[in-house]
Amino acid sequence: MSSDHAQPTGRPAAEAGPHAGAAGTAAGAEAPFLELLSRGAPAEAYERPVRDARAAGRPGAWIAALEHAKFLALRVRADLEGRRRREAELSALFETAHDLAGLRDLDAVLQAIVQRARSLLGTDVAYLTLHDPAREDTYMRVTEGSVAARFQQLRLGMGEGLGGLVAQTARPYVTDDYFKDARFQHTGTIDTGVSDEGLVAILGVPLMLGQHVIGVLFAADRRARVFEREQVALLGSFAALAAAALDSANLLTETRSALAELERANAIIRDGSAVIERASDVHDRLAQLVLRGGGVHDVAAAVSEVLDGTVEFTEAAAAPAEGLQASRAEGHAVRHGDGWIAAVAAGDELLGALVLRGHPALDPVDQRTLERAAMVTSLLLLARRSAAEAEQRVRGELLDDLLDARDRDPRLLHERASRLRADLDVPQVVLAARLDAPAADADHEADARRRLWSAASHLAATRHGLAAARDGGTVLLLPLGAGDSATELARRTARHLGTAVHEAVTVGASATVEELTARPDAVAAAYGEARRCLEALHLLGRTGDGAAADDFGFLGLLLAGDRDVTGFVARTIGRVVDYDERRGTDLVHTLDAYFASGMSPARTKDELHVHVNTVAQRLERVGRLLGDDWQTPARALEIQLALRLHRLSVPARH
C-alpha cells in the first residue's frame, strides 16, 4: 500500500491524474507559440512546433495540445494584425483629414489620398476619376502606380466600364477579373487602356456630394484578387475624404472668387471716386477759364496740364482728316498715331479738333477729359461766332453804305470803319464771291449762302476788311498788301472760302481802289468791275478760280470799270514802245506793217522798202522784248489791238 501511495509523487506529470496532466500539457504546448507571438513571426512559422513534435514522436495528447495552442495563437495573431491594420487605417484617415483641414493644394491632397489607399489596400495601382458635367462623362484626375500613358488619359462615359457603372449607380463595384466580368459595358477604348496597364482585379467606390456622384476612387491589382468588405469600406472612407477635399476646394475657390470680385468692386469704387474727383477738378478748371473769358487755346493749355501732355486746337482743314472724321463719326476721342484726336463740332458742322500728341496710352478718364474739353471748345467757338456774327452784321452794314449810300458823310464812314479796325485809307480791292455748284433745293442753297457769308465775314474780320451778302453771293472789301496784286488776292480768297465751305467758290476782283472815304462812289464802281470779272470766269468755265480784269487781256478793257486803255497798251507793247523811244528805232511801225502784210516777212519788206534780212532782225528783236509766244493767235490779237489803240493815242499826246 505504502509503495502504491508513494509512487504518484515520483511520476512524470504526463502520467499524473487526468486534470493535472491536461494542465501541464496545455502550459507546455503554449510556450513556443507565445514566443512566436512575441517575435511577430509570420503565420507559416506557427506550423513548426507541431511539425517538430510529430517528428520527435511525442504523444497524441501533446500533439493535440500543440494544435489547440497553435489555433489560439493564430487567432490572437490575426486579432493583433487586424488591430494594427485598423490603427494604420485610422492613422491614414486621420492624416488625410488633417491634410484636408489645411487644404492648400487640391492636387496634392488628392494625390495623398490615392497614395494612402494604394498603400493600405496593398494594390498595384490606385486612381481617381472626376465627373465632367460639360461632356457628361468621367476623366482620369489622379493616378498612383500607373505606367501606361493611354490608361492615364482615359475618359469613361456613364455606364461604360466598371467606373462608369459606379458613377451611374452610385454604388461600389468590385471585379476579380475585369475582362471576364459581364456586368458592365466593355468598350474598346477602356479595355485597351486597362490592358495596357495590365489590370485584372478592380475595386471602385463612388465620390459623393450629397446625392450626386462627382467621381470614382479605384484600387486595382495586376493579378486576380478578392477584395474584402473591410477593404471596400476603407476605400469608401478615402472616397468620402476625397469628396470632402473637392467640396472644400470648390468652396475655397468660390470664396477666393468672391474675394476677387469684392476687390475688383472696391477697385471700381476707388477708381470711380478718383474719376469723380478728377472730373470735378477738370470741370472747375474749365468753368473758371470760361468765366475769365478764356479762349480755345487757353482750354488746350489747361487740358495739357491735366493730361500731362501737349494738347493743341487746330482748324478742321489742318487736322488729320482720317482721325478727325473717325472722332466725328464715333462721337468720342480716337487714337491717331502716337496721340489722340477729339473733334470739335456743333451739330453737323465741324469746327476743328483738339489734338493730343505724344501720349499713346490714355485711360478712359483722360479720354473723357479730352472729350469734355472738346465740347467746351465748341461752346467757346459758338459764343465767339455769335459775337463775330454781330460784328459781321455791323461790318456788312458799313459795306452796304459804301455801296449804296454814296452821299454818306466821309468822316462818319471813317469813324465807323476805325471802330471795326478797318483802315479805309489804304489801297483796297473789292471782291465778288459766289458758289457756282447747283443747289439740290432752296434750303440747301440758303444754307450754302449762309456758310459762304459766314466764312467771308470771318476772313474780312481777320484781314481788317468788310464783307456783306449781296446779289446771291458775297462781296468783300479787303486791303491790298505791299507787293500783292488783285489777282493773287482773288485766287487766295477763292481757295480760302472754298476750303471753309467745302465747295468751289469763284471770286472776281476789281482793280485797286484808293481814298475810299473821300470817294465813296468808287466802291460801287469797283464792285461792278468785280462782278463782271466773276461773270467772265463763269462763262470761261473757271469755276473755283479767282481773277482780276488784268488777267483777261484786251477783254479786261470791257470788264474794267475805268477802261484803262493806257495801262492795257503799256502791258501789251510797252517794252517795244520804250525801246523805240530810247534807241530811235521803229519797231512799232515794223509791227504795224508786219500784221498789215498778213505776217509775211516778204510782203513786209516791200511795205517798208527794206531788205528782208532787216525785217527778220527787227522781228527777232520784237520777240526778245515781247516773248517767244508773241505770234500765237491770242497774243497777236492783243498786240494788234494795242497797236491800234497806241496809234489813236499818239495824237492826243502831241
XYZ file of C-alpha atoms in Angstrom:
654
model
C 0.000 0.000 0.000
C 2.732 2.340 1.046
C 4.583 1.785 -2.181
C 1.388 2.466 -4.167
C 0.825 5.721 -2.297
C 4.372 6.923 -2.711
C 4.518 6.260 -6.422
C 2.491 9.274 -7.646
C 4.937 11.710 -6.122
C 7.678 10.425 -8.361
C 5.637 10.074 -11.670
C 6.024 12.428 -14.577
C 3.340 14.998 -14.961
C 2.100 13.225 -18.077
C 1.280 10.145 -16.051
C -0.497 12.026 -13.221
C -4.230 12.293 -12.885
C -6.278 13.482 -15.813
C -6.723 17.060 -14.593
C -3.146 17.589 -13.578
C -1.923 16.122 -16.865
C -4.139 18.300 -19.055
C -2.999 21.473 -17.331
C 0.652 20.589 -17.636
C 0.305 19.682 -21.316
C -1.513 22.956 -22.198
C 1.089 25.033 -20.404
C 3.905 23.298 -22.166
C 2.234 23.486 -25.596
C 1.543 27.243 -25.409
C 5.119 28.265 -24.682
C 6.549 28.106 -28.245
C 3.572 29.970 -29.683
C 3.842 32.711 -27.104
C 7.420 33.175 -28.182
C 6.327 33.351 -31.841
C 3.688 35.926 -30.945
C 6.228 37.996 -29.086
C 8.527 37.951 -32.104
C 5.740 38.761 -34.547
C 6.632 35.715 -36.593
C 4.837 35.039 -39.886
C 1.841 32.656 -39.912
C 3.751 29.816 -41.533
C 6.209 29.764 -38.577
C 3.399 28.504 -36.297
C 3.444 25.099 -38.035
C 6.982 24.359 -36.927
C 6.319 23.381 -33.214
C 3.642 20.893 -34.312
C 5.869 19.534 -37.057
C 8.815 19.166 -34.674
C 6.637 17.361 -32.051
C 5.437 14.874 -34.637
C 8.955 14.301 -35.833
C 10.033 13.677 -32.220
C 7.223 11.091 -31.731
C 5.521 12.945 -28.959
C 2.243 11.567 -27.667
C -1.026 12.344 -29.387
C -2.264 14.359 -26.427
C 0.798 16.569 -26.709
C 0.256 16.983 -30.451
C -3.414 17.843 -29.830
C -2.416 20.381 -27.208
C 0.039 21.936 -29.651
C -2.651 22.127 -32.378
C -5.033 23.782 -29.975
C -2.349 26.239 -28.811
C -1.467 26.977 -32.462
C -5.120 27.699 -33.260
C -5.380 30.071 -30.325
C -2.062 31.740 -31.160
C -3.034 32.267 -34.818
C -6.354 33.745 -33.741
C -4.556 36.094 -31.358
C -2.101 36.913 -34.125
C -4.975 37.657 -36.515
C -6.606 39.886 -33.929
C -3.339 41.730 -33.399
C -2.835 42.091 -37.151
C -6.391 43.387 -37.520
C -5.869 45.901 -34.749
C -2.588 47.030 -36.260
C -4.241 47.327 -39.670
C -7.146 49.284 -38.244
C -4.729 51.513 -36.399
C -2.833 52.132 -39.652
C -6.089 52.798 -41.480
C -7.307 55.155 -38.791
C -3.923 56.860 -38.765
C -4.020 57.258 -42.548
C -7.576 58.600 -42.399
C -6.570 60.981 -39.630
C -3.566 62.227 -41.612
C -5.735 62.654 -44.687
C -8.332 64.544 -42.676
C -5.515 66.693 -41.291
C -4.310 67.395 -44.822
C -7.853 68.261 -45.782
C -8.186 70.650 -42.834
C -5.097 72.550 -44.017
C -6.035 72.329 -47.702
C -3.791 74.491 -49.858
C -3.299 72.432 -52.977
C -6.180 70.235 -54.113
C -3.993 68.134 -56.411
C -1.579 67.397 -53.552
C -4.443 66.291 -51.244
C -5.976 64.032 -53.893
C -2.562 62.561 -54.665
C -2.042 61.811 -50.961
C -5.468 60.109 -50.749
C -4.690 57.873 -53.721
C -1.216 57.044 -52.424
C -2.522 56.037 -48.959
C -5.369 53.998 -50.415
C -2.927 52.084 -52.582
C -0.562 51.531 -49.656
C -3.210 50.343 -47.146
C -5.023 48.076 -49.606
C -1.716 46.776 -50.918
C -2.717 47.185 -54.567
C -0.528 47.752 -57.600
C -2.453 50.803 -58.780
C -4.860 53.353 -57.319
C -6.535 56.142 -59.261
C -9.341 58.673 -59.123
C -11.697 59.932 -61.819
C -13.953 63.011 -61.724
C -17.247 63.820 -63.404
C -17.213 66.298 -66.303
C -20.664 67.982 -66.458
C -19.927 69.577 -69.821
C -19.238 66.233 -71.529
C -21.370 64.040 -69.253
C -18.543 61.542 -68.609
C -15.680 60.986 -66.158
C -11.994 61.628 -66.734
C -8.783 60.480 -65.047
C -7.641 63.067 -62.471
C -5.004 61.343 -60.269
C -3.107 58.047 -60.647
C -0.598 56.230 -58.421
C 1.427 53.262 -59.665
C 0.226 53.657 -63.268
C 2.743 53.130 -66.069
C 0.559 53.286 -69.219
C 0.033 56.754 -70.793
C -3.148 55.698 -72.583
C -4.637 54.493 -69.297
C -3.803 57.795 -67.599
C -5.781 59.681 -70.276
C -8.939 57.521 -70.231
C -12.429 59.018 -70.229
C -15.389 56.836 -69.169
C -18.915 57.547 -70.301
C -21.821 56.970 -67.939
C -22.302 53.188 -67.689
C -19.067 52.368 -69.556
C -16.563 50.164 -67.771
C -16.585 49.453 -64.075
C -16.032 53.131 -63.219
C -18.888 54.218 -65.455
C -21.155 51.705 -63.729
C -20.133 53.032 -60.294
C -20.767 56.628 -61.419
C -24.146 55.675 -62.870
C -25.401 53.612 -59.896
C -23.631 55.475 -57.057
C -22.651 52.065 -55.550
C -19.266 50.324 -55.045
C -18.352 47.606 -57.541
C -15.575 45.041 -57.405
C -14.403 42.534 -60.009
C -11.936 39.707 -59.525
C -11.210 39.543 -63.245
C -12.114 42.646 -65.247
C -12.069 41.141 -68.712
C -14.299 38.186 -67.703
C -16.874 40.350 -65.906
C -20.014 40.912 -68.000
C -21.866 43.128 -65.507
C -20.678 46.347 -67.117
C -20.288 47.628 -70.643
C -16.906 46.970 -72.215
C -15.614 49.456 -74.786
C -12.566 49.199 -76.997
C -11.007 52.391 -75.654
C -11.416 51.481 -71.999
C -10.419 47.823 -72.444
C -7.315 48.899 -74.357
C -6.298 51.265 -71.592
C -6.902 48.646 -68.867
C -4.999 46.083 -70.927
C -2.056 48.492 -71.386
C -1.925 48.888 -67.616
C -2.270 45.102 -67.127
C -5.058 45.372 -64.536
C -7.140 42.320 -63.546
C -8.875 42.885 -60.196
C -10.500 46.328 -59.735
C -12.429 47.894 -56.876
C -14.295 51.162 -57.437
C -16.235 53.277 -54.939
C -18.209 56.490 -55.643
C -17.236 60.000 -54.527
C -20.477 61.539 -53.263
C -21.504 65.109 -52.540
C -24.972 64.801 -51.130
C -26.907 62.680 -53.627
C -24.612 63.439 -56.546
C -21.686 61.346 -57.781
C -18.754 63.621 -58.572
C -16.172 60.893 -59.276
C -14.884 57.387 -58.549
C -11.919 56.161 -56.456
C -10.266 52.905 -57.603
C -7.834 50.315 -56.252
C -6.614 47.670 -58.717
C -4.184 44.745 -58.977
C -2.458 43.221 -61.942
C -3.467 39.741 -60.702
C -6.716 38.085 -59.677
C -7.725 39.123 -56.181
C -10.734 39.111 -53.853
C -11.312 42.430 -52.073
C -12.722 42.012 -48.550
C -15.585 44.036 -47.113
C -13.201 45.883 -44.809
C -11.126 46.977 -47.820
C -14.215 48.153 -49.661
C -15.244 50.138 -46.584
C -11.731 51.574 -46.215
C -11.641 52.718 -49.833
C -15.109 54.207 -49.307
C -13.749 56.226 -46.384
C -10.950 57.568 -48.555
C -13.527 58.384 -51.233
C -15.525 60.373 -48.680
C -12.399 62.312 -47.755
C -11.631 62.931 -51.433
C -15.177 64.223 -51.950
C -14.807 66.476 -48.917
C -11.489 67.744 -50.291
C -13.111 68.572 -53.604
C -16.009 70.265 -51.851
C -13.614 72.275 -49.702
C -11.577 73.209 -52.752
C -14.719 74.337 -54.556
C -15.786 76.383 -51.552
C -12.302 77.841 -51.302
C -12.356 78.662 -54.999
C -15.755 80.288 -54.651
C -14.528 82.215 -51.622
C -11.444 83.358 -53.474
C -13.575 84.322 -56.461
C -15.907 86.241 -54.181
C -12.932 87.982 -52.570
C -11.523 88.765 -56.000
C -14.876 90.149 -57.087
C -15.037 92.183 -53.898
C -11.536 93.500 -54.532
C -12.496 94.391 -58.089
C -15.622 96.101 -56.812
C -13.520 98.054 -54.318
C -11.102 98.956 -57.092
C -14.002 100.130 -59.231
C -15.304 102.199 -56.326
C -11.844 103.673 -55.767
C -11.457 104.363 -59.465
C -14.941 105.833 -59.533
C -14.067 108.138 -56.669
C -10.888 109.143 -58.456
C -12.842 109.684 -61.654
C -15.364 111.887 -59.853
C -12.612 113.847 -58.174
C -10.636 114.312 -61.387
C -13.774 115.124 -63.353
C -14.731 117.695 -60.738
C -11.267 119.233 -60.924
C -11.407 119.427 -64.727
C -14.922 120.883 -64.581
C -13.824 123.559 -62.097
C -10.800 124.480 -64.178
C -12.749 124.767 -67.409
C -15.588 126.654 -65.739
C -13.179 129.193 -64.237
C -11.431 129.530 -67.574
C -14.700 130.273 -69.393
C -15.795 132.734 -66.707
C -12.469 134.576 -67.035
C -13.112 134.957 -70.761
C -10.515 132.445 -71.895
C -10.298 131.195 -75.456
C -9.855 127.846 -77.164
C -6.087 127.943 -76.769
C -6.498 128.525 -73.038
C -8.671 125.384 -72.904
C -5.967 123.435 -74.740
C -3.324 124.685 -72.285
C -5.439 123.704 -69.267
C -6.087 120.212 -70.619
C -2.386 119.826 -71.442
C -1.636 120.390 -67.774
C -4.299 117.917 -66.601
C -3.290 115.177 -69.049
C 0.421 115.834 -68.713
C 0.760 116.086 -72.477
C 0.639 118.554 -75.353
C -2.880 119.496 -76.486
C -3.453 121.900 -79.365
C -6.528 123.270 -81.096
C -6.350 123.032 -84.875
C -8.694 124.156 -87.601
C -10.604 121.397 -89.385
C -8.529 121.845 -92.549
C -5.239 121.420 -90.647
C -6.247 118.385 -88.548
C -5.502 114.799 -89.728
C -8.531 114.056 -91.900
C -8.834 110.343 -91.091
C -8.686 110.747 -87.319
C -10.950 113.802 -87.401
C -13.668 112.024 -89.371
C -13.424 108.929 -87.124
C -13.833 111.063 -83.988
C -16.745 112.936 -85.510
C -18.472 109.700 -86.559
C -17.971 107.950 -83.189
C -18.645 110.986 -81.033
C -15.540 110.217 -78.949
C -11.850 110.968 -78.909
C -9.973 108.427 -81.039
C -6.374 107.324 -81.116
C -4.355 108.537 -84.093
C -0.685 107.678 -84.473
C 1.067 108.390 -81.184
C -1.706 110.657 -79.933
C -5.451 111.296 -79.791
C -7.931 113.476 -81.676
C -11.238 114.842 -80.378
C -13.453 116.510 -82.960
C -14.820 119.949 -82.071
C -18.248 120.083 -83.684
C -21.551 121.908 -83.365
C -24.349 119.789 -84.762
C -23.322 118.764 -88.259
C -20.704 121.497 -88.543
C -17.063 120.605 -87.942
C -15.282 123.493 -86.219
C -11.852 121.949 -85.644
C -10.155 119.446 -83.325
C -8.231 119.091 -80.083
C -5.085 117.085 -80.847
C -3.164 115.376 -78.031
C 0.355 114.461 -79.151
C 2.966 112.122 -77.689
C 0.523 110.359 -75.372
C -0.480 106.993 -76.975
C -1.775 105.443 -73.717
C -4.904 107.208 -72.477
C -7.181 105.732 -69.827
C -10.973 106.197 -70.060
C -10.942 109.045 -67.542
C -8.372 111.043 -69.505
C -10.202 110.234 -72.724
C -13.422 111.680 -71.299
C -11.456 114.718 -70.104
C -10.254 115.353 -73.655
C -13.796 114.902 -74.975
C -15.196 117.321 -72.366
C -12.559 119.876 -73.327
C -13.600 119.499 -76.981
C -17.203 120.202 -76.004
C -16.189 123.320 -74.044
C -14.105 124.412 -77.020
C -17.102 124.069 -79.327
C -19.197 126.180 -76.926
C -16.496 128.860 -76.841
C -16.290 128.843 -80.623
C -20.048 129.175 -80.918
C -20.043 132.037 -78.428
C -17.214 133.686 -80.317
C -19.107 133.113 -83.553
C -22.201 134.785 -82.101
C -20.125 137.800 -81.170
C -18.416 137.697 -84.542
C -21.735 137.486 -86.350
C -22.888 140.583 -84.529
C -19.700 142.324 -85.596
C -20.109 140.932 -89.114
C -23.550 142.437 -89.363
C -22.070 145.792 -88.431
C -19.304 145.305 -90.995
C -21.890 144.334 -93.581
C -23.936 147.443 -92.843
C -20.855 149.634 -93.340
C -20.055 147.981 -96.668
C -23.691 148.301 -97.734
C -23.493 152.018 -97.023
C -20.307 152.295 -99.078
C -22.007 150.518 -101.962
C -25.401 152.226 -101.832
C -25.384 155.421 -99.810
C -22.927 157.478 -101.804
C -23.937 160.704 -100.084
C -22.794 159.492 -96.653
C -20.552 161.791 -94.651
C -16.965 160.570 -95.278
C -15.956 161.499 -91.720
C -18.673 159.272 -90.236
C -17.711 156.414 -92.571
C -14.108 156.716 -91.439
C -15.092 156.636 -87.756
C -17.298 153.582 -88.228
C -14.508 151.793 -90.065
C -11.993 152.632 -87.312
C -14.260 151.103 -84.647
C -14.234 147.893 -86.711
C -10.418 148.063 -87.121
C -10.835 148.535 -90.891
C -8.499 151.113 -92.453
C -10.182 152.673 -95.470
C -7.181 154.894 -96.167
C -5.011 152.074 -97.514
C -5.473 150.634 -101.047
C -8.419 148.234 -101.149
C -9.766 145.614 -103.557
C -13.444 144.782 -103.980
C -14.092 141.048 -104.466
C -17.326 139.390 -105.591
C -17.603 135.734 -104.466
C -20.198 133.178 -105.467
C -20.906 129.467 -105.102
C -21.284 128.071 -108.606
C -22.287 124.483 -107.707
C -26.023 123.864 -108.356
C -28.081 123.548 -105.160
C -30.228 120.483 -104.507
C -33.111 122.604 -103.223
C -33.907 126.028 -101.833
C -32.967 125.058 -98.277
C -29.598 123.724 -99.375
C -28.935 126.868 -101.388
C -29.829 129.118 -98.445
C -27.588 127.117 -96.143
C -24.704 127.266 -98.626
C -25.056 131.042 -98.962
C -25.136 131.411 -95.181
C -21.942 129.398 -94.830
C -20.265 131.440 -97.575
C -21.240 134.703 -95.884
C -20.011 133.395 -92.516
C -16.666 132.319 -93.966
C -16.263 135.604 -95.874
C -17.122 137.620 -92.761
C -14.555 135.700 -90.738
C -11.939 136.316 -93.414
C -12.789 140.014 -93.535
C -12.539 140.307 -89.753
C -9.114 138.641 -89.660
C -7.879 140.753 -92.610
C -9.295 144.062 -91.251
C -11.747 144.295 -94.113
C -15.513 144.288 -94.661
C -17.973 141.732 -96.010
C -21.671 141.679 -96.878
C -24.155 139.354 -98.554
C -25.317 140.711 -101.899
C -26.797 139.535 -105.210
C -26.917 135.846 -104.226
C -23.243 135.850 -103.227
C -20.857 137.780 -101.032
C -18.917 140.983 -101.563
C -15.678 141.695 -99.692
C -13.567 144.809 -99.319
C -10.022 143.744 -98.381
C -6.831 145.797 -98.040
C -4.111 145.095 -100.590
C -0.741 144.357 -99.052
C 2.550 145.725 -100.304
C 3.824 143.724 -103.269
C 0.470 141.965 -103.610
C -1.841 142.089 -106.613
C -5.583 141.967 -107.081
C -5.212 138.685 -108.984
C -3.300 136.934 -106.204
C -5.727 138.243 -103.602
C -8.675 136.925 -105.641
C -7.113 133.486 -106.012
C -6.206 133.215 -102.310
C -9.719 134.271 -101.353
C -11.249 131.644 -103.673
C -9.096 128.908 -102.115
C -9.765 130.026 -98.544
C -13.533 130.293 -98.942
C -13.741 127.035 -100.903
C -11.918 125.190 -98.109
C -14.139 126.769 -95.451
C -17.453 125.841 -97.093
C -16.261 122.592 -98.758
C -17.481 123.759 -102.169
C -15.987 125.564 -105.136
C -16.090 129.354 -104.717
C -15.367 131.661 -107.672
C -14.033 135.162 -106.967
C -13.795 138.200 -109.265
C -11.659 141.158 -108.197
C -11.645 144.830 -109.082
C -8.616 146.955 -109.692
C -7.101 148.679 -106.674
C -9.323 151.363 -105.135
C -7.841 154.196 -103.048
C -9.169 157.050 -100.876
C -12.489 155.344 -100.203
C -13.694 157.789 -97.577
C -13.140 160.670 -99.965
C -14.614 158.802 -102.940
C -17.340 156.504 -101.546
C -18.812 156.051 -105.038
C -15.604 154.288 -106.103
C -16.649 151.210 -104.110
C -19.816 150.746 -106.145
C -17.893 151.113 -109.423
C -15.266 148.614 -108.238
C -17.983 146.171 -107.225
C -19.435 146.365 -110.758
C -15.999 145.582 -112.182
C -15.547 142.637 -109.760
C -18.940 141.231 -110.751
C -18.057 141.466 -114.449
C -14.850 139.523 -113.771
C -16.873 136.973 -111.832
C -19.271 136.513 -114.753
C -16.338 136.199 -117.164
C -14.832 133.420 -115.038
C -18.166 131.658 -115.029
C -18.539 131.934 -118.835
C -14.992 130.648 -119.340
C -15.676 127.610 -117.119
C -13.086 128.638 -114.497
C -15.233 127.630 -111.533
C -13.452 127.825 -108.191
C -10.811 130.255 -109.541
C -10.096 133.906 -108.852
C -9.086 136.662 -111.276
C -8.995 140.405 -111.869
C -9.620 142.388 -115.059
C -5.897 142.431 -115.886
C -5.966 138.618 -116.247
C -8.281 138.787 -119.307
C -6.021 140.679 -121.696
C -7.890 143.040 -124.012
C -11.165 141.619 -122.581
C -10.163 143.374 -119.408
C -10.901 146.652 -121.172
C -14.507 145.571 -121.364
C -14.553 144.310 -117.764
C -12.683 147.169 -116.089
C -14.745 149.963 -114.689
C -12.328 152.755 -115.710
C -11.397 151.359 -119.162
C -7.640 151.684 -118.563
C -6.532 151.911 -122.223
C -3.103 153.328 -121.398
C -2.472 150.536 -118.925
C -3.502 147.885 -121.470
C -1.177 149.336 -124.162
C 1.682 149.549 -121.693
C 1.193 145.956 -120.509
C 0.964 144.628 -124.082
C 3.566 146.531 -126.230
C 5.030 148.969 -123.722
C 8.514 147.401 -123.894
C 8.588 147.861 -127.700
C 7.439 151.495 -127.449
C 10.040 152.214 -124.779
C 12.758 150.577 -126.898
C 11.906 152.796 -129.891
C 11.943 155.879 -127.704
C 15.340 155.028 -126.183
C 17.071 153.770 -129.345
C 15.356 155.805 -132.016
C 14.265 152.622 -133.795
C 10.943 151.962 -135.482
C 9.896 148.555 -134.192
C 6.289 149.720 -133.614
C 5.961 150.708 -137.282
C 7.557 147.401 -138.288
C 4.944 145.523 -136.263
C 2.122 147.507 -137.908
C 3.473 146.649 -141.354
C 4.075 143.008 -140.408
C 0.466 142.452 -139.273
C -0.891 144.527 -142.201
C 1.034 142.215 -144.608
C -0.573 139.103 -143.156
C 2.508 138.339 -141.009
C 4.595 137.763 -144.191
C 8.231 138.992 -143.948
C 8.494 139.169 -147.768
C 5.498 141.496 -148.137
C 6.584 143.419 -145.050
C 9.975 144.329 -146.631
C 8.096 145.669 -149.685
C 5.840 147.728 -147.403
C 8.847 149.134 -145.503
C 11.186 149.263 -148.528
C 13.967 147.450 -146.651
C 15.802 144.201 -147.153
C 14.101 141.047 -145.919
C 17.020 140.410 -143.550
C 16.338 143.747 -141.920
C 12.718 142.706 -141.340
C 13.920 139.406 -139.803
C 16.347 141.225 -137.490
C 13.638 143.657 -136.342
C 11.152 140.813 -135.693
C 13.809 138.919 -133.753
C 14.288 141.988 -131.561
C 10.495 142.203 -131.041
C 10.465 138.543 -129.955
C 13.133 139.214 -127.351
C 11.117 142.144 -125.987
C 7.639 140.564 -126.026
C 8.458 136.875 -125.521
C 8.653 133.881 -127.839
C 4.860 133.422 -127.915
C 4.107 136.878 -129.291
C 2.982 135.440 -132.643
C 0.442 132.980 -131.193
C -3.104 133.870 -132.249
C -4.208 135.110 -128.819
C -1.091 137.255 -128.256
C -1.097 138.501 -131.821
C -4.705 139.665 -131.434
C -3.912 141.581 -128.247
C -0.774 143.131 -129.816
C -2.727 144.305 -132.872
C -5.391 145.861 -130.615
C -2.691 147.566 -128.551
C -1.021 148.886 -131.747
C -4.378 150.277 -132.891
C -5.014 151.976 -129.535
C -1.422 153.258 -129.464
C -1.858 154.925 -132.861
C -5.104 156.501 -131.691
C -3.489 157.819 -128.546
C -0.390 159.327 -130.201
C -2.076 162.477 -131.481
C -3.574 163.019 -128.059
C -0.087 163.052 -126.526
C 1.186 165.618 -129.013
